[in-house]
Short mmCIF file of N, CA, C and O in Angstrom, two decimals:
data_model
loop_
_atom_site.label_atom_id
_atom_site.label_comp_id
_atom_site.label_asym_id
_atom_site.label_seq_id
_atom_site.Cartn_x
_atom_site.Cartn_y
_atom_site.Cartn_z
N UNK N 27 7.17 -5.07 -23.21
CA UNK N 27 5.84 -4.54 -22.63
C UNK N 27 5.07 -5.45 -21.46
O UNK N 27 5.20 -6.28 -22.20
N UNK N 28 4.23 -4.82 -20.50
CA UNK N 28 3.49 -5.12 -19.91
C UNK N 28 2.01 -4.75 -19.71
O UNK N 28 2.05 -3.49 -19.89
N UNK N 29 1.40 -5.39 -19.17
CA UNK N 29 0.15 -4.94 -19.43
C UNK N 29 -0.76 -5.76 -17.77
O UNK N 29 0.09 -6.47 -17.39
N UNK N 30 -1.27 -4.83 -17.09
CA UNK N 30 -2.21 -4.65 -15.79
C UNK N 30 -3.67 -5.55 -16.18
O UNK N 30 -4.08 -5.04 -17.01
N UNK N 31 -3.76 -6.85 -15.48
CA UNK N 31 -5.13 -7.08 -15.86
C UNK N 31 -5.74 -7.28 -14.28
O UNK N 31 -5.33 -7.52 -13.74
N UNK N 32 -7.52 -7.21 -14.17
CA UNK N 32 -7.55 -7.04 -12.74
C UNK N 32 -7.86 -9.06 -12.63
O UNK N 32 -9.00 -8.94 -13.73
N UNK N 33 -8.17 -9.76 -11.41
CA UNK N 33 -8.69 -11.00 -11.55
C UNK N 33 -9.45 -10.62 -10.21
O UNK N 33 -8.84 -10.20 -9.35
N UNK N 34 -10.26 -11.66 -9.68
CA UNK N 34 -10.79 -11.93 -8.49
C UNK N 34 -9.64 -12.62 -7.78
O UNK N 34 -8.27 -12.65 -7.56
N UNK N 35 -10.04 -12.09 -6.39
CA UNK N 35 -8.92 -12.74 -5.49
C UNK N 35 -9.22 -14.06 -5.10
O UNK N 35 -7.30 -14.83 -5.14
N UNK N 36 -10.21 -14.77 -5.68
CA UNK N 36 -10.14 -16.12 -5.68
C UNK N 36 -9.32 -16.88 -6.60
O UNK N 36 -8.41 -17.38 -6.50
N UNK N 37 -9.56 -16.24 -8.09
CA UNK N 37 -8.66 -16.87 -8.69
C UNK N 37 -6.71 -16.18 -8.75
O UNK N 37 -6.69 -17.20 -9.23
N UNK N 38 -6.68 -15.04 -8.05
CA UNK N 38 -5.67 -15.08 -7.71
C UNK N 38 -4.62 -15.77 -7.26
O UNK N 38 -3.51 -16.08 -7.67
N UNK N 39 -5.60 -16.54 -6.23
CA UNK N 39 -4.89 -17.14 -5.22
C UNK N 39 -4.73 -18.47 -5.88
O UNK N 39 -3.51 -19.61 -5.52
N UNK N 40 -5.23 -19.21 -6.30
CA UNK N 40 -5.29 -20.33 -7.57
C UNK N 40 -4.55 -20.29 -8.23
O UNK N 40 -3.55 -21.00 -8.40
N UNK N 41 -3.92 -18.77 -9.21
CA UNK N 41 -2.96 -19.14 -10.06
C UNK N 41 -1.83 -19.03 -9.33
O UNK N 41 -1.06 -19.64 -9.62
N UNK N 42 -1.96 -18.17 -8.15
CA UNK N 42 -0.43 -18.08 -7.08
C UNK N 42 0.23 -19.79 -6.65
O UNK N 42 1.19 -19.75 -6.80
N UNK N 43 -0.74 -20.79 -6.99
CA UNK N 43 -0.58 -22.30 -5.85
C UNK N 43 -0.14 -22.80 -7.28
O UNK N 43 0.72 -23.37 -7.02
N UNK N 44 -0.65 -22.24 -8.32
CA UNK N 44 -0.27 -22.92 -9.93
C UNK N 44 1.44 -22.32 -10.38
O UNK N 44 1.45 -23.42 -10.73
N UNK N 45 1.40 -21.40 -9.87
CA UNK N 45 2.78 -20.86 -10.96
C UNK N 45 4.02 -21.51 -9.99
O UNK N 45 5.14 -21.29 -11.09
N UNK N 46 3.68 -22.17 -8.80
CA UNK N 46 5.34 -22.13 -8.34
C UNK N 46 6.30 -21.09 -8.55
O UNK N 46 6.26 -20.11 -8.29
N UNK N 47 7.34 -21.74 -9.23
CA UNK N 47 8.67 -20.58 -8.89
C UNK N 47 8.27 -19.53 -10.42
O UNK N 47 9.42 -18.79 -11.18
N UNK N 48 7.53 -19.75 -10.71
CA UNK N 48 6.99 -18.67 -12.37
C UNK N 48 6.75 -17.85 -12.38
O UNK N 48 5.50 -17.89 -12.02
N UNK N 49 6.75 -16.86 -13.44
CA UNK N 49 5.94 -16.26 -13.17
C UNK N 49 4.61 -16.13 -13.81
O UNK N 49 3.50 -16.81 -14.38
N UNK N 50 3.62 -15.03 -13.48
CA UNK N 50 1.94 -15.10 -14.13
C UNK N 50 2.34 -15.36 -15.75
O UNK N 50 1.86 -16.32 -15.96
N UNK N 51 2.86 -14.45 -16.32
CA UNK N 51 3.05 -14.57 -17.68
C UNK N 51 3.31 -16.02 -18.35
O UNK N 51 3.14 -16.39 -19.14
N UNK N 52 4.59 -16.53 -17.19
CA UNK N 52 4.85 -17.31 -17.80
C UNK N 52 3.85 -19.02 -17.77
O UNK N 52 3.50 -19.90 -18.31
N UNK N 53 3.07 -18.74 -16.33
CA UNK N 53 1.68 -19.94 -16.18
C UNK N 53 0.56 -19.27 -17.27
O UNK N 53 0.34 -20.40 -18.01
N UNK N 54 0.57 -18.61 -17.38
CA UNK N 54 -0.38 -17.77 -18.85
C UNK N 54 0.35 -18.58 -19.92
O UNK N 54 -0.59 -19.46 -21.14
N UNK N 55 1.49 -18.41 -20.43
CA UNK N 55 1.85 -18.68 -21.73
C UNK N 55 1.57 -20.60 -21.39
O UNK N 55 1.62 -20.83 -22.69
N UNK N 56 2.42 -21.28 -20.78
CA UNK N 56 2.15 -22.48 -20.98
C UNK N 56 1.06 -22.74 -20.65
O UNK N 56 0.88 -24.06 -21.54
N UNK N 57 0.33 -22.62 -20.03
CA UNK N 57 -1.40 -22.94 -20.29
C UNK N 57 -2.01 -22.55 -21.79
O UNK N 57 -1.92 -23.98 -22.01
N UNK N 58 -1.68 -22.23 -22.44
CA UNK N 58 -2.22 -22.03 -23.52
C UNK N 58 -1.58 -22.40 -24.96
O UNK N 58 -1.51 -23.12 -25.02
N UNK N 59 -0.16 -22.60 -24.22
CA UNK N 59 0.80 -23.46 -25.28
C UNK N 59 0.48 -25.22 -25.36
O UNK N 59 0.14 -25.95 -26.34
N UNK N 60 -0.02 -25.02 -23.82
CA UNK N 60 -0.65 -26.77 -23.88
C UNK N 60 -1.87 -26.95 -23.87
O UNK N 60 -2.47 -27.98 -24.29
N UNK N 61 -2.51 -25.85 -25.20
CA UNK N 61 -3.95 -26.51 -25.00
C UNK N 61 -5.12 -25.47 -24.97
O UNK N 61 -6.19 -25.53 -24.76
N UNK N 62 -4.59 -25.06 -23.26
CA UNK N 62 -5.92 -24.83 -22.69
C UNK N 62 -6.47 -23.34 -23.38
O UNK N 62 -6.18 -23.05 -23.90
N UNK N 63 -7.40 -22.88 -22.37
CA UNK N 63 -7.73 -22.07 -23.19
C UNK N 63 -7.53 -20.65 -21.62
O UNK N 63 -7.15 -21.08 -20.86
N UNK N 64 -7.72 -19.49 -22.68
CA UNK N 64 -7.57 -18.61 -21.66
C UNK N 64 -8.56 -18.22 -20.13
O UNK N 64 -7.71 -18.09 -19.46
N UNK N 65 -9.35 -18.20 -20.58
CA UNK N 65 -10.77 -18.82 -19.31
C UNK N 65 -10.11 -19.63 -18.35
O UNK N 65 -10.43 -19.26 -17.34
N UNK N 66 -9.42 -20.46 -18.27
CA UNK N 66 -8.76 -21.39 -17.80
C UNK N 66 -8.13 -20.59 -16.50
O UNK N 66 -7.64 -21.21 -15.56
N UNK N 67 -7.26 -19.81 -17.20
CA UNK N 67 -6.81 -18.84 -16.24
C UNK N 67 -6.99 -17.64 -16.09
O UNK N 67 -6.39 -17.18 -14.83
N UNK N 68 -7.93 -17.60 -16.51
CA UNK N 68 -8.27 -15.22 -16.16
C UNK N 68 -9.40 -15.53 -15.06
O UNK N 68 -9.50 -14.70 -14.57
N UNK N 69 -10.61 -17.06 -15.20
CA UNK N 69 -11.32 -16.66 -14.18
C UNK N 69 -12.34 -15.60 -14.64
O UNK N 69 -13.52 -14.88 -14.45
N UNK N 70 -12.69 -15.94 -16.17
CA UNK N 70 -13.37 -15.42 -17.56
C UNK N 70 -14.45 -15.49 -16.35
O UNK N 70 -15.27 -16.75 -16.56
N UNK N 71 -15.92 -14.87 -16.69
CA UNK N 71 -16.87 -15.28 -15.80
C UNK N 71 -17.57 -14.97 -14.37
O UNK N 71 -18.49 -16.40 -14.33
N UNK N 72 -16.45 -14.98 -13.99
CA UNK N 72 -16.70 -14.84 -12.63
C UNK N 72 -17.41 -13.83 -11.83
O UNK N 72 -18.32 -14.56 -10.81
N UNK N 73 -18.24 -12.89 -12.59
CA UNK N 73 -18.68 -11.57 -12.26
C UNK N 73 -20.01 -11.95 -13.16
O UNK N 73 -19.43 -12.02 -14.34
N UNK N 74 -20.92 -12.03 -12.76
CA UNK N 74 -22.50 -11.45 -13.67
C UNK N 74 -22.25 -10.49 -13.88
O UNK N 74 -21.98 -9.62 -13.96
N UNK N 75 -23.12 -10.14 -15.64
CA UNK N 75 -22.47 -8.79 -16.43
C UNK N 75 -23.33 -8.01 -15.52
O UNK N 75 -22.55 -6.70 -15.40
N UNK N 76 -24.01 -7.66 -14.32
CA UNK N 76 -24.56 -6.63 -13.89
C UNK N 76 -23.90 -6.31 -12.48
O UNK N 76 -23.04 -4.92 -12.54
N UNK N 77 -23.00 -7.24 -11.63
CA UNK N 77 -21.91 -7.45 -11.49
C UNK N 77 -20.70 -6.77 -12.19
O UNK N 77 -20.31 -5.22 -11.25
N UNK N 78 -20.25 -7.16 -12.55
CA UNK N 78 -19.28 -6.90 -13.72
C UNK N 78 -19.69 -5.11 -14.21
O UNK N 78 -18.66 -4.57 -13.90
N UNK N 79 -20.94 -4.72 -14.19
CA UNK N 79 -20.77 -3.47 -14.83
C UNK N 79 -21.28 -2.78 -13.43
O UNK N 79 -20.26 -1.46 -13.53
N UNK N 80 -21.25 -3.11 -12.73
CA UNK N 80 -21.05 -2.50 -11.32
C UNK N 80 -20.08 -2.05 -10.55
O UNK N 80 -19.35 -0.73 -10.53
N UNK N 81 -18.53 -3.21 -10.96
CA UNK N 81 -17.62 -2.84 -10.52
C UNK N 81 -16.80 -2.20 -11.54
O UNK N 81 -15.75 -1.16 -11.26
N UNK N 82 -17.06 -2.23 -12.78
CA UNK N 82 -16.41 -1.36 -13.63
C UNK N 82 -17.25 -0.07 -13.24
O UNK N 82 -16.11 1.01 -12.91
N UNK N 83 -18.11 0.20 -13.00
CA UNK N 83 -18.71 1.77 -12.43
C UNK N 83 -17.91 2.27 -11.38
O UNK N 83 -17.36 3.66 -10.93
N UNK N 84 -17.56 1.48 -10.34
CA UNK N 84 -16.68 1.87 -8.43
C UNK N 84 -15.49 2.56 -9.18
O UNK N 84 -15.14 2.91 -8.58
N UNK N 85 -14.53 1.17 -10.07
CA UNK N 85 -13.48 1.39 -10.18
C UNK N 85 -13.20 2.98 -11.09
O UNK N 85 -12.44 3.89 -11.08
N UNK N 86 -14.32 3.23 -12.28
CA UNK N 86 -14.08 4.77 -12.54
C UNK N 86 -14.30 5.26 -11.34
O UNK N 86 -13.32 6.28 -11.25
N UNK N 87 -15.54 5.62 -10.69
CA UNK N 87 -15.06 6.30 -9.47
C UNK N 87 -14.45 6.84 -8.55
O UNK N 87 -14.10 7.17 -8.49
N UNK N 88 -13.84 5.29 -7.91
CA UNK N 88 -12.67 5.51 -7.37
C UNK N 88 -11.27 6.41 -8.21
O UNK N 88 -10.37 7.31 -7.87
N UNK N 89 -11.12 5.91 -9.38
CA UNK N 89 -9.67 6.17 -10.19
C UNK N 89 -10.47 7.91 -10.60
O UNK N 89 -9.71 8.53 -10.09
N UNK N 90 -11.15 7.86 -10.72
CA UNK N 90 -12.02 9.91 -10.79
C UNK N 90 -11.49 10.48 -9.71
O UNK N 90 -10.24 11.70 -9.82
N UNK N 91 -11.69 9.97 -8.70
CA UNK N 91 -11.40 10.54 -6.78
C UNK N 91 -10.06 10.77 -6.57
O UNK N 91 -9.20 11.22 -6.66
N UNK N 92 -9.34 10.05 -7.49
CA UNK N 92 -7.85 10.20 -7.21
C UNK N 92 -6.86 10.52 -7.72
O UNK N 92 -5.94 11.18 -7.52
N UNK N 93 -7.25 10.86 -9.79
CA UNK N 93 -7.48 11.93 -10.10
C UNK N 93 -7.27 13.06 -9.86
O UNK N 93 -6.56 14.35 -9.79
N UNK N 94 -8.34 13.32 -8.84
CA UNK N 94 -8.60 14.95 -8.85
C UNK N 94 -7.79 15.13 -7.39
O UNK N 94 -7.65 16.27 -7.34
N UNK N 95 -8.18 14.78 -6.46
CA UNK N 95 -6.63 14.28 -5.42
C UNK N 95 -5.50 14.39 -5.37
O UNK N 95 -4.90 15.44 -5.04
N UNK N 96 -4.95 13.40 -6.56
CA UNK N 96 -3.48 14.07 -6.93
C UNK N 96 -3.10 15.60 -7.91
O UNK N 96 -2.41 15.89 -7.68
N UNK N 97 -4.35 15.81 -8.51
CA UNK N 97 -4.15 16.30 -9.60
C UNK N 97 -3.91 18.40 -7.98
O UNK N 97 -3.76 19.15 -7.94
N UNK N 98 -5.39 18.12 -7.26
CA UNK N 98 -5.15 19.11 -6.14
C UNK N 98 -3.85 19.36 -5.32
O UNK N 98 -4.08 19.85 -5.29
N UNK N 99 -3.71 18.27 -4.79
CA UNK N 99 -2.32 18.05 -4.14
C UNK N 99 -1.02 18.38 -5.70
O UNK N 99 -0.45 19.40 -4.28
N UNK N 100 -0.43 18.38 -6.27
CA UNK N 100 -0.05 18.58 -7.44
C UNK N 100 -0.44 20.35 -7.01
O UNK N 100 0.96 21.44 -6.54
N UNK N 101 -1.12 21.27 -6.98
CA UNK N 101 -1.31 21.75 -7.03
C UNK N 101 -1.18 22.44 -6.12
O UNK N 101 -0.51 24.12 -6.09
N UNK N 102 -0.97 22.17 -4.79
CA UNK N 102 -1.44 22.70 -3.36
C UNK N 102 0.20 23.08 -3.29
O UNK N 102 1.10 23.54 -2.60
N UNK N 103 1.25 21.88 -3.95
CA UNK N 103 2.89 21.64 -3.91
C UNK N 103 3.55 22.81 -4.65
O UNK N 103 4.92 22.56 -4.84
N UNK N 104 3.05 23.30 -5.57
CA UNK N 104 3.42 24.10 -6.55
C UNK N 104 4.84 24.67 -5.97
O UNK N 104 4.32 25.63 -5.05
N UNK N 105 5.69 25.05 -6.54
CA UNK N 105 7.07 25.99 -5.82
C UNK N 105 6.54 27.53 -6.09
O UNK N 105 5.81 27.93 -7.40
N UNK N 106 7.03 27.83 -4.67
CA UNK N 106 6.67 29.50 -4.78
C UNK N 106 7.99 29.78 -5.16
O UNK N 106 9.02 30.03 -4.73
N UNK N 107 8.33 31.35 -5.55
CA UNK N 107 9.56 31.94 -5.72
C UNK N 107 9.80 32.55 -4.43
O UNK N 107 9.24 32.49 -3.02
N UNK N 108 10.73 32.33 -4.08
CA UNK N 108 11.12 32.36 -2.71
C UNK N 108 12.11 33.73 -2.89
O UNK N 108 12.57 34.28 -3.32
#
């Protein structure tokens, strides 16, 4: 099973440089196995709490808009009797 996580572009670039031929999962697992902290690889506290809340609200707003558009498109594309 896999999960999606969100990280800042800066942290993504840093992880990508570190991972080499490994997957991101392997990089994170290796870091944790070596005694590192999850914060060492996730960019924890990259955003201040206010910005974090604003980003969460914007993601929800955009997701709701996407769902609405997909629903409308599906309704428009319903097959008709021929």
